[in-house]
CSV table of C-alpha atoms and ligand atoms in Angstrom, one decimal:
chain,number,residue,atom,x,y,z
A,1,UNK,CA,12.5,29.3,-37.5
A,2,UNK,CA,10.3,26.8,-36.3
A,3,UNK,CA,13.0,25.3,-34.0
A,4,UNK,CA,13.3,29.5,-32.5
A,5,UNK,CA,9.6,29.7,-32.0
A,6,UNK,CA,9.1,26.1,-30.1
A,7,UNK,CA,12.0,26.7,-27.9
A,8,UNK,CA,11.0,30.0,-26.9
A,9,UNK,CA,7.4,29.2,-26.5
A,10,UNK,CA,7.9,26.5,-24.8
A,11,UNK,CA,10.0,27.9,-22.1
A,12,UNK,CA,7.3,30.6,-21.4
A,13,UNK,CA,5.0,27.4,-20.2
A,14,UNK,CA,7.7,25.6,-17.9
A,15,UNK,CA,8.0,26.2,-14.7
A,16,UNK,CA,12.1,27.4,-14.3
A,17,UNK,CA,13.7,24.5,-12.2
A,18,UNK,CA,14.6,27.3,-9.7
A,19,UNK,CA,11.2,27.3,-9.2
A,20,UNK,CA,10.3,23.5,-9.2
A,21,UNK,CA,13.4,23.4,-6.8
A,22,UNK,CA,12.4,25.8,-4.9
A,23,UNK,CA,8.7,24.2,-4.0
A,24,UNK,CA,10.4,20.8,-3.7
A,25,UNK,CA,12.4,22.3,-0.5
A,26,UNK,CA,9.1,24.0,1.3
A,27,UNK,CA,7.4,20.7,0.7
A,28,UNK,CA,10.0,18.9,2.7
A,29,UNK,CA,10.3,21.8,5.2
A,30,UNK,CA,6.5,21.5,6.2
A,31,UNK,CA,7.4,17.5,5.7
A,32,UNK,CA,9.3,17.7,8.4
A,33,UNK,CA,7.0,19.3,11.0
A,34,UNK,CA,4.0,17.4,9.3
A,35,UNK,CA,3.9,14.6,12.3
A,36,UNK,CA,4.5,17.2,15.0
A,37,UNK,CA,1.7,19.3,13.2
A,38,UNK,CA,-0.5,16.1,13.4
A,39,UNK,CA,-1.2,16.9,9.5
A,40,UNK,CA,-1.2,12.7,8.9
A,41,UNK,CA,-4.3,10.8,8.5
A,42,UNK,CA,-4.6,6.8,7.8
A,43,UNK,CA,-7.4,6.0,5.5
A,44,UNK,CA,-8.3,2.3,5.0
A,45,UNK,CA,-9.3,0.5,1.9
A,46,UNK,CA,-11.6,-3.0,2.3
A,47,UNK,CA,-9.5,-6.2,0.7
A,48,UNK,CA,-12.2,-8.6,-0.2
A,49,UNK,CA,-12.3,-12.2,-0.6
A,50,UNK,CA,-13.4,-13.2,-4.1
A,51,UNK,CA,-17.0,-13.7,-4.0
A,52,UNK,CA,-16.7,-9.9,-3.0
A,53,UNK,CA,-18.9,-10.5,-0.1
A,54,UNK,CA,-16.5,-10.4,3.1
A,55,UNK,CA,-14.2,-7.8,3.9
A,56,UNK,CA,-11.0,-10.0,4.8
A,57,UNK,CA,-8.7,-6.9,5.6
A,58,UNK,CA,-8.1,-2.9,5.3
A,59,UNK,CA,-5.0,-1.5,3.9
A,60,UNK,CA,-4.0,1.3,5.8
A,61,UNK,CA,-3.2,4.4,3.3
A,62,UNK,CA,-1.1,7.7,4.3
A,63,UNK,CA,-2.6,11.1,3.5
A,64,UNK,CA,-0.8,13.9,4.4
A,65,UNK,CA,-3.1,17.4,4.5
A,66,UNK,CA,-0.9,20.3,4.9
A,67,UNK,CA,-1.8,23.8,6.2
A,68,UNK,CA,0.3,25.3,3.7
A,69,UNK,CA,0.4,23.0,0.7
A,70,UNK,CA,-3.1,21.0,1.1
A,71,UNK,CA,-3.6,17.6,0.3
A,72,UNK,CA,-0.4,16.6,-0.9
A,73,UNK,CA,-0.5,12.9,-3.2
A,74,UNK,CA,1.4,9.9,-1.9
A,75,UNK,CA,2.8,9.5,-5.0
A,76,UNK,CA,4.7,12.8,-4.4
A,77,UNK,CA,5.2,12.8,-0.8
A,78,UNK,CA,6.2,9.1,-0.2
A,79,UNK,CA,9.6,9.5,-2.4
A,80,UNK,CA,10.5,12.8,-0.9
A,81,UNK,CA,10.0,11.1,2.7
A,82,UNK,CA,12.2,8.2,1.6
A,83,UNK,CA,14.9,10.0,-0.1
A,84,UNK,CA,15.1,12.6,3.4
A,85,UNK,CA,14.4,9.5,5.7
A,86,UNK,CA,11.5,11.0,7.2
A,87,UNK,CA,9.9,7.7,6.3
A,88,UNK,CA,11.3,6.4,9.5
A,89,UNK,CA,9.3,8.5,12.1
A,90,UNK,CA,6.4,8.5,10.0
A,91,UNK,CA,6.2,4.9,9.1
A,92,UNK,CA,6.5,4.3,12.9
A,93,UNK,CA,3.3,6.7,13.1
A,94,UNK,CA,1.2,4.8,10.4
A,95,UNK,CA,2.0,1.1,12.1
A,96,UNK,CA,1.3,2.2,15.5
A,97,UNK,CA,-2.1,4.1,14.5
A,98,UNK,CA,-2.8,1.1,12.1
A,99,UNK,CA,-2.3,-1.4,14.5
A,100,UNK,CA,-4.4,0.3,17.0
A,101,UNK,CA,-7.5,0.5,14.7
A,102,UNK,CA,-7.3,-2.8,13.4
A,103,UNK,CA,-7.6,-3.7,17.1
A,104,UNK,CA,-11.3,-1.8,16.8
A,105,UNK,CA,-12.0,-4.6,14.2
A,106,UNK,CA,-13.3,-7.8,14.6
A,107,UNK,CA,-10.7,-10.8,14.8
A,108,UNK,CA,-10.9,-11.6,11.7
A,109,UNK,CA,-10.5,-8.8,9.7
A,110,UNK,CA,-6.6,-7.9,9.1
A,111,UNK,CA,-4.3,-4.9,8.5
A,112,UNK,CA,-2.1,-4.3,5.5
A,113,UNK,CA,0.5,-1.7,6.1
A,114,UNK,CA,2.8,-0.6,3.8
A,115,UNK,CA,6.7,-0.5,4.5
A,116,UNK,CA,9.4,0.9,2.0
A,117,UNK,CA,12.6,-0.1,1.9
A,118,UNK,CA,14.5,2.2,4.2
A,119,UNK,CA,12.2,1.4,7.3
A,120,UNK,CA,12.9,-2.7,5.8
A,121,UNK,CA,16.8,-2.1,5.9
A,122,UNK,CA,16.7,0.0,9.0
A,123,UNK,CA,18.8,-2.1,11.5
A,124,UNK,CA,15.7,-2.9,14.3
A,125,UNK,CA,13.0,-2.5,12.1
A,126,UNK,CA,11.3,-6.4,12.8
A,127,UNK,CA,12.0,-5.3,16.6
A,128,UNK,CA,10.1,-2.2,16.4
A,129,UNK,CA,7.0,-4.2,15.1
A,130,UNK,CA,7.3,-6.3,17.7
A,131,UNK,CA,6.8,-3.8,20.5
A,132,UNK,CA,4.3,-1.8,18.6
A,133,UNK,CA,2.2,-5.1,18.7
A,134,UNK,CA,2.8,-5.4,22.7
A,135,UNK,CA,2.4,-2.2,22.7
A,136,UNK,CA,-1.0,-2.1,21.0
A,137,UNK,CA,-2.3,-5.8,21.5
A,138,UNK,CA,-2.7,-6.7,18.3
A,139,UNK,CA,-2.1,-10.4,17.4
A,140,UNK,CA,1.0,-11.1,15.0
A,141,UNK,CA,-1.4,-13.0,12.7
A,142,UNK,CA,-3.0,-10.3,12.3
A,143,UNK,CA,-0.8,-7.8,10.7
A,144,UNK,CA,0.4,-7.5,6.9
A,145,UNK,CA,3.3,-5.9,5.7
A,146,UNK,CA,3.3,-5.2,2.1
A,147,UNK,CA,6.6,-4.4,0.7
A,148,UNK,CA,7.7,-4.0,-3.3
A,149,UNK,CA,10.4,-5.7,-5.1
A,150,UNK,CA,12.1,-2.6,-4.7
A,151,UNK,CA,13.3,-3.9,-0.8
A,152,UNK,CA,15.8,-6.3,-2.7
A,153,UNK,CA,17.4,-3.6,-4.9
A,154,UNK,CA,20.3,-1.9,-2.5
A,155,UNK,CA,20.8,-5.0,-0.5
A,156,UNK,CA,18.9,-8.0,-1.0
A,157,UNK,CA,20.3,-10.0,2.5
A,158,UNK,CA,19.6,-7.8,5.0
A,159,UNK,CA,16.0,-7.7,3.1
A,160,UNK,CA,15.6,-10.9,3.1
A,161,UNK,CA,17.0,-11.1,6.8
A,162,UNK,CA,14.5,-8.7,8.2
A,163,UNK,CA,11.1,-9.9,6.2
A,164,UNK,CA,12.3,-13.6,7.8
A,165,UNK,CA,12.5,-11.8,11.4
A,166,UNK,CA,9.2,-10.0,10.9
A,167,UNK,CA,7.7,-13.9,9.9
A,168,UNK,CA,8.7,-15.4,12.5
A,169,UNK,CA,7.0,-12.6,15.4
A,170,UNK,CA,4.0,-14.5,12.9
A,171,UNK,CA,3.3,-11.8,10.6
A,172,UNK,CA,2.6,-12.2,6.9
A,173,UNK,CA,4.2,-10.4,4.2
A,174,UNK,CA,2.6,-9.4,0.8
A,175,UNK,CA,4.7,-8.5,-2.4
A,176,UNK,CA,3.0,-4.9,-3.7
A,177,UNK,CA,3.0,-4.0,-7.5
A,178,UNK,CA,3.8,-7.4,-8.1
A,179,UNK,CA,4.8,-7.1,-12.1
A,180,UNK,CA,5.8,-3.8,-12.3
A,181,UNK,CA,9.7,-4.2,-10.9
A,182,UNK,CA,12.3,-6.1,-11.0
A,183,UNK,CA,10.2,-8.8,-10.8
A,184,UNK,CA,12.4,-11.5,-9.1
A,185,UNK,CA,11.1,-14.8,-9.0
A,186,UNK,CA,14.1,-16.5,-6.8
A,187,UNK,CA,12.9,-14.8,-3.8
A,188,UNK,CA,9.5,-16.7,-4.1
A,189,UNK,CA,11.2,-19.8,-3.9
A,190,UNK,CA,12.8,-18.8,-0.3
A,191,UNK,CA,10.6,-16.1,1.4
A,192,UNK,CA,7.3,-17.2,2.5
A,193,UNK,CA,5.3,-14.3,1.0
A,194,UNK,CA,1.6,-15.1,2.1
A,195,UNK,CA,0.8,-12.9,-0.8
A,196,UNK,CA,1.1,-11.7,-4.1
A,197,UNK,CA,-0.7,-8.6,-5.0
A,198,UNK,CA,-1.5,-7.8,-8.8
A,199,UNK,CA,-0.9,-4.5,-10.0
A,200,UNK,CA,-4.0,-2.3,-11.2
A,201,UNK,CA,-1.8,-2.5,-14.4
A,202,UNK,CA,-2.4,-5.9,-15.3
A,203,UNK,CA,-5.8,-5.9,-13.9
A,204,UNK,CA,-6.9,-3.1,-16.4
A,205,UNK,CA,-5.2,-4.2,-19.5
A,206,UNK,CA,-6.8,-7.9,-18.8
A,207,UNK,CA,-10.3,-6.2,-19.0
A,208,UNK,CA,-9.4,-3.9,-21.8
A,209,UNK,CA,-8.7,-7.5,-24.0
A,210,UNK,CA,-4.8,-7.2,-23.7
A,211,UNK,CA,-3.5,-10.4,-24.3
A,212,UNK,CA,-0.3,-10.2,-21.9
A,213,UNK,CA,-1.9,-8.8,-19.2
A,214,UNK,CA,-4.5,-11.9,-19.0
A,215,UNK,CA,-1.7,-14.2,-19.5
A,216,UNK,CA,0.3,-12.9,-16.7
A,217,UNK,CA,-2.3,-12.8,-14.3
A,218,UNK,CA,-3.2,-16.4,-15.2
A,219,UNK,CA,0.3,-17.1,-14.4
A,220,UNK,CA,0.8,-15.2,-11.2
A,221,UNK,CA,-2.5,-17.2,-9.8
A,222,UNK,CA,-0.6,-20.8,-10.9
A,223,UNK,CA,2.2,-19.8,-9.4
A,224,UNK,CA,0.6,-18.3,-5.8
A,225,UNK,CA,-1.4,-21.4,-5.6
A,226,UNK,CA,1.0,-24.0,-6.1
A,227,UNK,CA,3.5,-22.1,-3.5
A,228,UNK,CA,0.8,-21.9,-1.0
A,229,UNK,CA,0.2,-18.3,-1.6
A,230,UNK,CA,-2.8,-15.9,-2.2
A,231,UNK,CA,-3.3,-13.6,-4.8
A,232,UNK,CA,-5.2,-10.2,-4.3
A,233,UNK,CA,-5.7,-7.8,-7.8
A,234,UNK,CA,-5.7,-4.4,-7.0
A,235,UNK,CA,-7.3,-1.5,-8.5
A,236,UNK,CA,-10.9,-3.4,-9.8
A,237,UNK,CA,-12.7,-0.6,-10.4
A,238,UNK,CA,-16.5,-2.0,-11.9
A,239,UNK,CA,-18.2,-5.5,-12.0
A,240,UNK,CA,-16.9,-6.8,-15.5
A,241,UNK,CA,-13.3,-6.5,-13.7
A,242,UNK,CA,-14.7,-8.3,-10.9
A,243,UNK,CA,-16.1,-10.3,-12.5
A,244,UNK,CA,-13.0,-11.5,-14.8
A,245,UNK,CA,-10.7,-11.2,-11.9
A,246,UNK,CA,-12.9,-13.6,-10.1
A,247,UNK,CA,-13.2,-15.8,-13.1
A,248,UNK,CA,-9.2,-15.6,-13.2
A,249,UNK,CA,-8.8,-17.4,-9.2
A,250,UNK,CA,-7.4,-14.4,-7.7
A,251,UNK,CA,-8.3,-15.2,-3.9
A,252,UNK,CA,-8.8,-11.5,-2.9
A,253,UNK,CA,-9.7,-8.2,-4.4
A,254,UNK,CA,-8.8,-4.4,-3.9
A,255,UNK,CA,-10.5,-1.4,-5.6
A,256,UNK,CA,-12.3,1.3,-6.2
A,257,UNK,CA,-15.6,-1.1,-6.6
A,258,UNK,CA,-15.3,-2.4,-3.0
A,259,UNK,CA,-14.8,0.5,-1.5
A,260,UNK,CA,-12.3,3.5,-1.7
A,261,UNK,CA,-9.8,4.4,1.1
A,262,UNK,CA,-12.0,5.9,3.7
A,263,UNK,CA,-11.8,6.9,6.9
A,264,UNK,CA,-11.2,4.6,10.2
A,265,UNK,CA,-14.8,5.5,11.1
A,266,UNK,CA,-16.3,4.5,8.4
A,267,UNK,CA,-14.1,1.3,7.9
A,268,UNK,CA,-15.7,0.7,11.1
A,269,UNK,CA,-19.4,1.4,10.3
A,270,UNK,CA,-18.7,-0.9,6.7
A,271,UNK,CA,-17.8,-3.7,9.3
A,272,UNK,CA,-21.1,-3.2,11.3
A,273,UNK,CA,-23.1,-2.9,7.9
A,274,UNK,CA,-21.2,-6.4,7.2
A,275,UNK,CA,-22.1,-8.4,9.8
A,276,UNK,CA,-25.8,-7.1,10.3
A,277,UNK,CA,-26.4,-8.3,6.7
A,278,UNK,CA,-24.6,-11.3,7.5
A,279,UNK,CA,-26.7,-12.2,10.4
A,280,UNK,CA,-29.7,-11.3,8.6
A,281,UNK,CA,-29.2,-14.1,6.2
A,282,UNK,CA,-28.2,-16.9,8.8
B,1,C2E,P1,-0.2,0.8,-3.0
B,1,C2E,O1,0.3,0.3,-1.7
B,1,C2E,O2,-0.1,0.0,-4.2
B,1,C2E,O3,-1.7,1.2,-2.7
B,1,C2E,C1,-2.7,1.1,-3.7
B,1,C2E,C2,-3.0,2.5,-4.3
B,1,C2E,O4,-4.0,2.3,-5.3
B,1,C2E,C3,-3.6,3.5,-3.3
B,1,C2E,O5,-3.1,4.8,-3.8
B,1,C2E,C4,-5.1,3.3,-3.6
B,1,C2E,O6,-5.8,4.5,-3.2
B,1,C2E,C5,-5.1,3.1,-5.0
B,1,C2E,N1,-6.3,2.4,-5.5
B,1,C2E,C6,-7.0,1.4,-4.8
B,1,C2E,N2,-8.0,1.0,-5.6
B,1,C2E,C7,-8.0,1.6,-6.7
B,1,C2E,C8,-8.8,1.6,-7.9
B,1,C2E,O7,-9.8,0.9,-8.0
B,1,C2E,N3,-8.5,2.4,-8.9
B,1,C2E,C9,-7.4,3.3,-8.8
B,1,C2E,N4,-7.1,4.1,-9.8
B,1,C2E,N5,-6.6,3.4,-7.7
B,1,C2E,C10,-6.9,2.5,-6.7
B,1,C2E,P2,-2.6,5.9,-2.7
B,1,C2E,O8,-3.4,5.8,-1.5
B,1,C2E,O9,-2.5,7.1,-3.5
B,1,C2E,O10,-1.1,5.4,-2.4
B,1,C2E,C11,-0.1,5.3,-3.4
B,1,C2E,C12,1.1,4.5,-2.9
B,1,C2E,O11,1.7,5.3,-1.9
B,1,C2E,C13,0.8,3.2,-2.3
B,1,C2E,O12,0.6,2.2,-3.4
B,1,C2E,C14,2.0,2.9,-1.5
B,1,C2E,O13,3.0,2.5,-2.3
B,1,C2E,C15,2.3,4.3,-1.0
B,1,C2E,N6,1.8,4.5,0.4
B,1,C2E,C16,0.6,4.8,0.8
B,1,C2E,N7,0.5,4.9,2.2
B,1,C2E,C17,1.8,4.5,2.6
B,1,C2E,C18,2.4,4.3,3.9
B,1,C2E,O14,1.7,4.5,4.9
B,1,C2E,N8,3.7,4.0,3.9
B,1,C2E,C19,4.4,3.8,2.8
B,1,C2E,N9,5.7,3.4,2.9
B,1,C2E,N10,3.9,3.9,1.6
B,1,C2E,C20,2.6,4.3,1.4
B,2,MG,MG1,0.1,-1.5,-0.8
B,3,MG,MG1,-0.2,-2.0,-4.4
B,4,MG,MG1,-0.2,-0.7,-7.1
């Protein structure tokens, strides 16, 4: 009886897969117009050196505001634009627009874009950076690409042969979500990552007391170190996580603390803030 009630109940509160199907396939229809509808906006999050007092970089973020479906999360739109390829117009998009903003900046400060593995595997990807950078002006140096383990799932060589094209036009390249894949430590040996970023993950469970997590971040930073790496955490959210992460040797920090993904006017104006405090002190 019980086993009648739950599965009729339960039903009644599912959405029918016709259904979930059904909204999946408009989301990728207004997808596909969503560049031509300029419904794409870049949002940058300040990447801090340790001490928290110097905005090293901004990582450029994706946020896609449709007319018909609203703000639409990364999380759901990203996969979708992988799996239909999309991710190839649009990722052109976000470097180009990144690249040109981080050119607003001063020298110093880089720009972290993200790339997922289809744009990475896409014969003429390292090319296409290069001409966006002539294109734009911005320096090599100054440019991050920040790829996941994920790149060296379907084909690890032509992975491995486009991240070595993309560092030698002089960018760097940071491993994302470090921890949470496939973590494959044999491509640290070869591929000059000039960073390792720490997933929130870690980051939280190290500041809830877990154990694991604070012995795998103390790890992670040997590691980085000794290959001639940095280490950035991701997702510190208050000051005892800074605080700990900082005590840890992570050389940069990402999160909520330092500053949420905002937009590139106000990336700007937290640059100005920066070095009017700056030369107040010198
Ligand atoms: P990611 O590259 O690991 O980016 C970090 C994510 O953590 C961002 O989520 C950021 O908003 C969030 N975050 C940063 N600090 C904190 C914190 O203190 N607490 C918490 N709870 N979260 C924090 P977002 O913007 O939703 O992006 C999610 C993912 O979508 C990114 O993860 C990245 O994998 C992907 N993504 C975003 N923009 C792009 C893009 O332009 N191209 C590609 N290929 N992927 C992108
Ligand atoms: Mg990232
Ligand atoms: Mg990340
Ligand atoms: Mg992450």
């Amino acid at each position: 009886q019980a086993k009648d009630l739950g599965g009729a109940e339960h039903c009644g509160f599912e959405p029918s897969l016709h259904a979930l199907a059904e909204e999946q396939r408009q989301l990728e229809d207004s997808l596909r117009s969503a560049l031509d509808n300029d419904e794409f906006e870049l949002v940058y999050q300040p990447v801090v050196d340790a001490n928290g007092e110097t905005v090293v970089s901004f990582e450029a973020l994706l946020r896609w505001n449709s007319r018909l479906h609203g703000h639409v999360s990364p999380a759901k739109f990203i996969p979708m634009a992988e799996e239909t390829r999309l991710i190839l117009p649009i990722g052109k998009w976000v470097l180009r627009e990144a690249c040109k903003r981080a050119m607003q900046w001063p020298p110093h400060v880089m720009v972290n874009v993200n790339v997922a593995p289809p744009q990475l595997l896409e014969p003429g990807f390292a090319k296409m950076v290069e001409e966006i950078l002539d294109e734009t002006g911005l320096p090599a140096d100054r440019l991050e690409i920040e790829v996941t383990e994920s790149v060296f799932l379907s084909d690890a060589t032509v992975a491995r042969t486009a991240l070595e094209s993309i560092m030698s036009l002089g960018c760097s390249v940071a491993l994302d979500d470090f921890g949470t894949g496939y973590s494959s430590l044999g491509y640290l040996r070869t591929l000059r990552f000039s960073t390792i970023k720490v997933d929130r993950l870690f980051v939280q469970g190290a500041a809830q007391g877990n154990r694991e997590s604070l012995a795998i971040i103390r790890a992670v930073v040997a590691m980085t170190e000794s290959l001639g790496m940095t280490t950035t955490a991701e997702g510190v959210e208050n000051a005892d996580e800074a605080a700990l992460i900082r005590g840890l040797g992570c050389t940069k920090i990402q999160g909520y603390y330092f500053g949420r993904p905002m937009a590139a006017r106000e990336a700007i104006s937290m640059l100005h803030r920066e070095a009017t405090q700056r030369s107040r002190i010198a």
